[in-house]
mmCIF file of C-alpha atoms in Angstrom:
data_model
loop_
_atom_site.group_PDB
_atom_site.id
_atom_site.type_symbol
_atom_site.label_atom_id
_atom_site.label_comp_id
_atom_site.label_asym_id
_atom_site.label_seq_id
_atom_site.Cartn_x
_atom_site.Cartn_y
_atom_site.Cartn_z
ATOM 1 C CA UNK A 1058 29.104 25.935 -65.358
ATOM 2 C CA UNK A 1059 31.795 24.993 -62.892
ATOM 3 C CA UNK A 1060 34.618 26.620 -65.221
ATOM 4 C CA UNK A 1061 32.757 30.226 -65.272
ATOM 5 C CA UNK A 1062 31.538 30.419 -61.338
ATOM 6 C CA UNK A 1063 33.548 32.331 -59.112
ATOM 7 C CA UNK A 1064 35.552 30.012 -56.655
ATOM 8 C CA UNK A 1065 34.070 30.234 -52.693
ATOM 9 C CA UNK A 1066 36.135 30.939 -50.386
ATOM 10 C CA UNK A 1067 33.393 30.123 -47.362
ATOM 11 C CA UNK A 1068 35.114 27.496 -45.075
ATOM 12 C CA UNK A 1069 33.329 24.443 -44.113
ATOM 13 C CA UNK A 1070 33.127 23.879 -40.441
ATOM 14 C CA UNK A 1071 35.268 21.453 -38.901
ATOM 15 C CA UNK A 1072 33.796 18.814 -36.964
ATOM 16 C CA UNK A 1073 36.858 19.053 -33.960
ATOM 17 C CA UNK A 1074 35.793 22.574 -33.516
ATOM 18 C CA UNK A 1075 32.198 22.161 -33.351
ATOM 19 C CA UNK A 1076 31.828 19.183 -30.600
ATOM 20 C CA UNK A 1077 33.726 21.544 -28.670
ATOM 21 C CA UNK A 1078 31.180 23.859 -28.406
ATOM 22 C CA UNK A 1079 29.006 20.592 -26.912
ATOM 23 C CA UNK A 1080 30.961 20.872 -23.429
ATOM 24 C CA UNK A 1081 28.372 21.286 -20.461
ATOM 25 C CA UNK A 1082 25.060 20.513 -22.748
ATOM 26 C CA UNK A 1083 23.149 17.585 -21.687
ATOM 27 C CA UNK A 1084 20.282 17.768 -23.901
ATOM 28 C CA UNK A 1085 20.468 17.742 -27.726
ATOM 29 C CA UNK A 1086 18.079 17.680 -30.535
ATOM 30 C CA UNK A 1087 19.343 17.317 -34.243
ATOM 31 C CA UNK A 1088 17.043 19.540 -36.966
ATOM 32 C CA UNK A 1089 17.842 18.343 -40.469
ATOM 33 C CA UNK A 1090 16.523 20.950 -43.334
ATOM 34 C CA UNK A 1091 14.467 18.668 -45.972
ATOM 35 C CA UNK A 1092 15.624 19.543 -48.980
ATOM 36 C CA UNK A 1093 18.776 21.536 -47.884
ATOM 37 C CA UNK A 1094 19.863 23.128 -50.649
ATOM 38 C CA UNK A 1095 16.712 24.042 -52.947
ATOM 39 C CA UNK A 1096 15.900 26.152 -50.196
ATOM 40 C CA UNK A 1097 18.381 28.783 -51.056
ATOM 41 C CA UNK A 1098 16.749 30.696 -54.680
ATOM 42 C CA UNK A 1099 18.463 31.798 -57.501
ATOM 43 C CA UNK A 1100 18.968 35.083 -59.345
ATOM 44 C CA UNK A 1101 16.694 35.042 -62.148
ATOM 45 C CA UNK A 1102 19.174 36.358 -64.249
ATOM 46 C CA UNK A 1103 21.596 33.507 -63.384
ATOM 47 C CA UNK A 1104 18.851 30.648 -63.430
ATOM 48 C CA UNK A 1105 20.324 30.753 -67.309
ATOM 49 C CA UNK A 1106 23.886 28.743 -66.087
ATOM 50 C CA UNK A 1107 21.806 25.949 -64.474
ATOM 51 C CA UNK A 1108 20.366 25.435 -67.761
ATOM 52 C CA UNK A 1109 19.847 21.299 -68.882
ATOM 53 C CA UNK A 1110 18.203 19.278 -71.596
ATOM 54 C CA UNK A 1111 16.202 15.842 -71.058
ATOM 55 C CA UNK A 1112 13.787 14.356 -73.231
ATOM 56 C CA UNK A 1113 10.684 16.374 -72.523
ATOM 57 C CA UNK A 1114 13.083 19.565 -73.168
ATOM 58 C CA UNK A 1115 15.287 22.588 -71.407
ATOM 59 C CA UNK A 1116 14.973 23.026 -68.065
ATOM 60 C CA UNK A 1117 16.401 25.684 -65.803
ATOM 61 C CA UNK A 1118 16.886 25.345 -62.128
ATOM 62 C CA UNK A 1119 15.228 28.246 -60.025
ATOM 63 C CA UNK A 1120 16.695 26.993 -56.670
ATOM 64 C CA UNK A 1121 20.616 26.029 -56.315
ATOM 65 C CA UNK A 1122 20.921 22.598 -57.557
ATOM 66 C CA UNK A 1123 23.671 20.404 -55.363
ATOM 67 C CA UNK A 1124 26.964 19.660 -56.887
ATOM 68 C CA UNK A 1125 27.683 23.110 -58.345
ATOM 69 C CA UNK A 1126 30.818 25.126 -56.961
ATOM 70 C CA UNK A 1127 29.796 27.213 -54.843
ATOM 71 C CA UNK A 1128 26.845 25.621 -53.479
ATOM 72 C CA UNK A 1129 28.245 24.568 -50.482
ATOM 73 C CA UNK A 1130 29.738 27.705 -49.125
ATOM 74 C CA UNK A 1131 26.578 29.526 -50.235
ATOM 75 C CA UNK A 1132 24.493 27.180 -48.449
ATOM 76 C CA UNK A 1133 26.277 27.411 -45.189
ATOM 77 C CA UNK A 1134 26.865 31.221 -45.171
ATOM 78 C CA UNK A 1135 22.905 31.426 -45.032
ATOM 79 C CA UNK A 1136 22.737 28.374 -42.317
ATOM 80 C CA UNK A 1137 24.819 30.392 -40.338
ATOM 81 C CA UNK A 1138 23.710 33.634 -40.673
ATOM 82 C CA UNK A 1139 19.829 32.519 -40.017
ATOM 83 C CA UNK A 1140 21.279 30.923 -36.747
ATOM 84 C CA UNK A 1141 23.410 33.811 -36.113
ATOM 85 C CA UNK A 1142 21.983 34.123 -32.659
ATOM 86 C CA UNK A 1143 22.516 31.003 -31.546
ATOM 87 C CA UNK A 1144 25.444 29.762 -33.176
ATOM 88 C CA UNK A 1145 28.333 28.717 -30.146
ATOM 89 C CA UNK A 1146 25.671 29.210 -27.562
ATOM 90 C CA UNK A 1147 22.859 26.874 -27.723
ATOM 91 C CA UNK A 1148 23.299 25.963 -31.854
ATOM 92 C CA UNK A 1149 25.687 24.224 -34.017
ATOM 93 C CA UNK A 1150 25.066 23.957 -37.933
ATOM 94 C CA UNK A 1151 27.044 21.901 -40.366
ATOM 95 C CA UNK A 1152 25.445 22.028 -43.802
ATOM 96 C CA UNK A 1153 21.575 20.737 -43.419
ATOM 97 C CA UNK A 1154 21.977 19.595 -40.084
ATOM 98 C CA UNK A 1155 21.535 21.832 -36.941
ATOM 99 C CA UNK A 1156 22.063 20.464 -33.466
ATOM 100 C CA UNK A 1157 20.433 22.058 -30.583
ATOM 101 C CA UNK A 1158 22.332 21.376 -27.150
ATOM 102 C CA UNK A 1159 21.446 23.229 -23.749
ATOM 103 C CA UNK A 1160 22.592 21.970 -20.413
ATOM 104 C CA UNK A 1161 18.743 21.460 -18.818
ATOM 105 C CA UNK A 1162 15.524 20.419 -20.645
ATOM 106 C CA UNK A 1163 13.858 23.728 -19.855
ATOM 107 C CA UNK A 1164 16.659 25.846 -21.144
ATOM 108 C CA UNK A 1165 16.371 23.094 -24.350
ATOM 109 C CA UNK A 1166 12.642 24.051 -24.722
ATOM 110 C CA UNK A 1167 13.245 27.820 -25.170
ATOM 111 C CA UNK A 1168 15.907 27.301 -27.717
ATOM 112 C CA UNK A 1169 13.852 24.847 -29.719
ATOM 113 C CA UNK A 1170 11.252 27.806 -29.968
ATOM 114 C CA UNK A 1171 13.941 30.061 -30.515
ATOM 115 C CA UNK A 1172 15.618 28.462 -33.399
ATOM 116 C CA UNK A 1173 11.611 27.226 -34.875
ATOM 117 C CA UNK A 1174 11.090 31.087 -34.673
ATOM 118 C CA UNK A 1175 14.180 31.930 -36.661
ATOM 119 C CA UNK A 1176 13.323 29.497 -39.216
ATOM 120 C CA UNK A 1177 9.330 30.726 -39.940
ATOM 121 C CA UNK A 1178 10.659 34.227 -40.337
ATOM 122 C CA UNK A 1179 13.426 33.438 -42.821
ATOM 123 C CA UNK A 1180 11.176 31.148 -45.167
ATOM 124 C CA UNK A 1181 7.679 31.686 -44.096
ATOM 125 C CA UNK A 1182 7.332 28.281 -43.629
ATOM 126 C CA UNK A 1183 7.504 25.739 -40.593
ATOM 127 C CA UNK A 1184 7.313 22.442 -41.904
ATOM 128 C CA UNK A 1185 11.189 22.129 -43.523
ATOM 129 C CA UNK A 1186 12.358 20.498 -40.589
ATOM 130 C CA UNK A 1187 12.668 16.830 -39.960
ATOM 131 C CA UNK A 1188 12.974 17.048 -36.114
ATOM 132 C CA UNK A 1189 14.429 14.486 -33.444
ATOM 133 C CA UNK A 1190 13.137 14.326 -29.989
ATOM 134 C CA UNK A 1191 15.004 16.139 -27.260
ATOM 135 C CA UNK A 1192 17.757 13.112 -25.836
ATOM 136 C CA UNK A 1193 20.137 12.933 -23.019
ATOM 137 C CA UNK A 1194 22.549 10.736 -26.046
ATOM 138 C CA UNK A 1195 23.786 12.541 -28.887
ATOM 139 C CA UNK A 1196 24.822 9.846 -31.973
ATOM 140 C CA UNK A 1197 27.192 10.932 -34.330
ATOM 141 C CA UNK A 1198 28.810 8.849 -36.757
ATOM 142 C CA UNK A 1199 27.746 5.465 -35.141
ATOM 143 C CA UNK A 1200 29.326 6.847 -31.351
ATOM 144 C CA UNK A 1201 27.162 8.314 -28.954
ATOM 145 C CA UNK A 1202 28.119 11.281 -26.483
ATOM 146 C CA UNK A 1203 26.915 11.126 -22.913
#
């Protein structure tokens, strides 16, 4: 499948770049999509490439299955263009994960209901988020951010 899918040429986000954006924010909450990328729906007519057999039969996937070229790119093109708004303001979004940062926790408040609103009126559904409480620490990678 690989060999026949057009290459993307979507860039991920570089990690420098985006805890620049973090300068001034003192509160931060990290949103990670359940399920990331089954969230995103194929064509029908190109459910066909996904095809596989087990022993219970062919299967095709109707959602982008992870690991196929593309599905990267194509997954954060529609990250980015659900947080559109947001994004170098109050939102960063690297794959799955979206990190909400505001510099008071009233500011934080409205852009948690901001970015909740986003997501009901792109899927129709509220409950794909795993959500972390708003913090004053931000971990990443084992180091925390004051």
């Amino acid at each position: 499948m690989n060999a026949i899918t057009a290459k993307s040429k979507y860039p991920v986000p570089i990690i420098d770049e985006l805890l620049d954006e973090l300068a001034g924010a003192s509160w931060f909450s990290k949103l990670d999509l359940r399920s990331g990328f089954h969230q995103i729906r194929l064509k029908p007519d190109e459910e066909f490439k996904t095809s596989f057999q087990t022993h219970f039969g062919q299967f095709e996937f109707r959602v982008m299955p992870f690991g196929i070229m593309g599905a990267p790119g194509t997954f954060q093109d529609a990250m980015n263009s659900t947080m559109a708004p947001f994004l170098q303001k109050s939102v960063l979004v690297f794959f799955d994960d979206i990190l909400i940062f505001s510099p008071s926790y009233e500011e934080h408040l409205h852009h948690l209901q901001l970015v909740f609103s986003s997501f009901k009126l792109m899927t129709g559904r509220s409950n794909l988020l795993n959500v972390s409480s708003p913090s004053k620490v931000l971990h990443i990678l084992a180091m925390s951010l004051l």
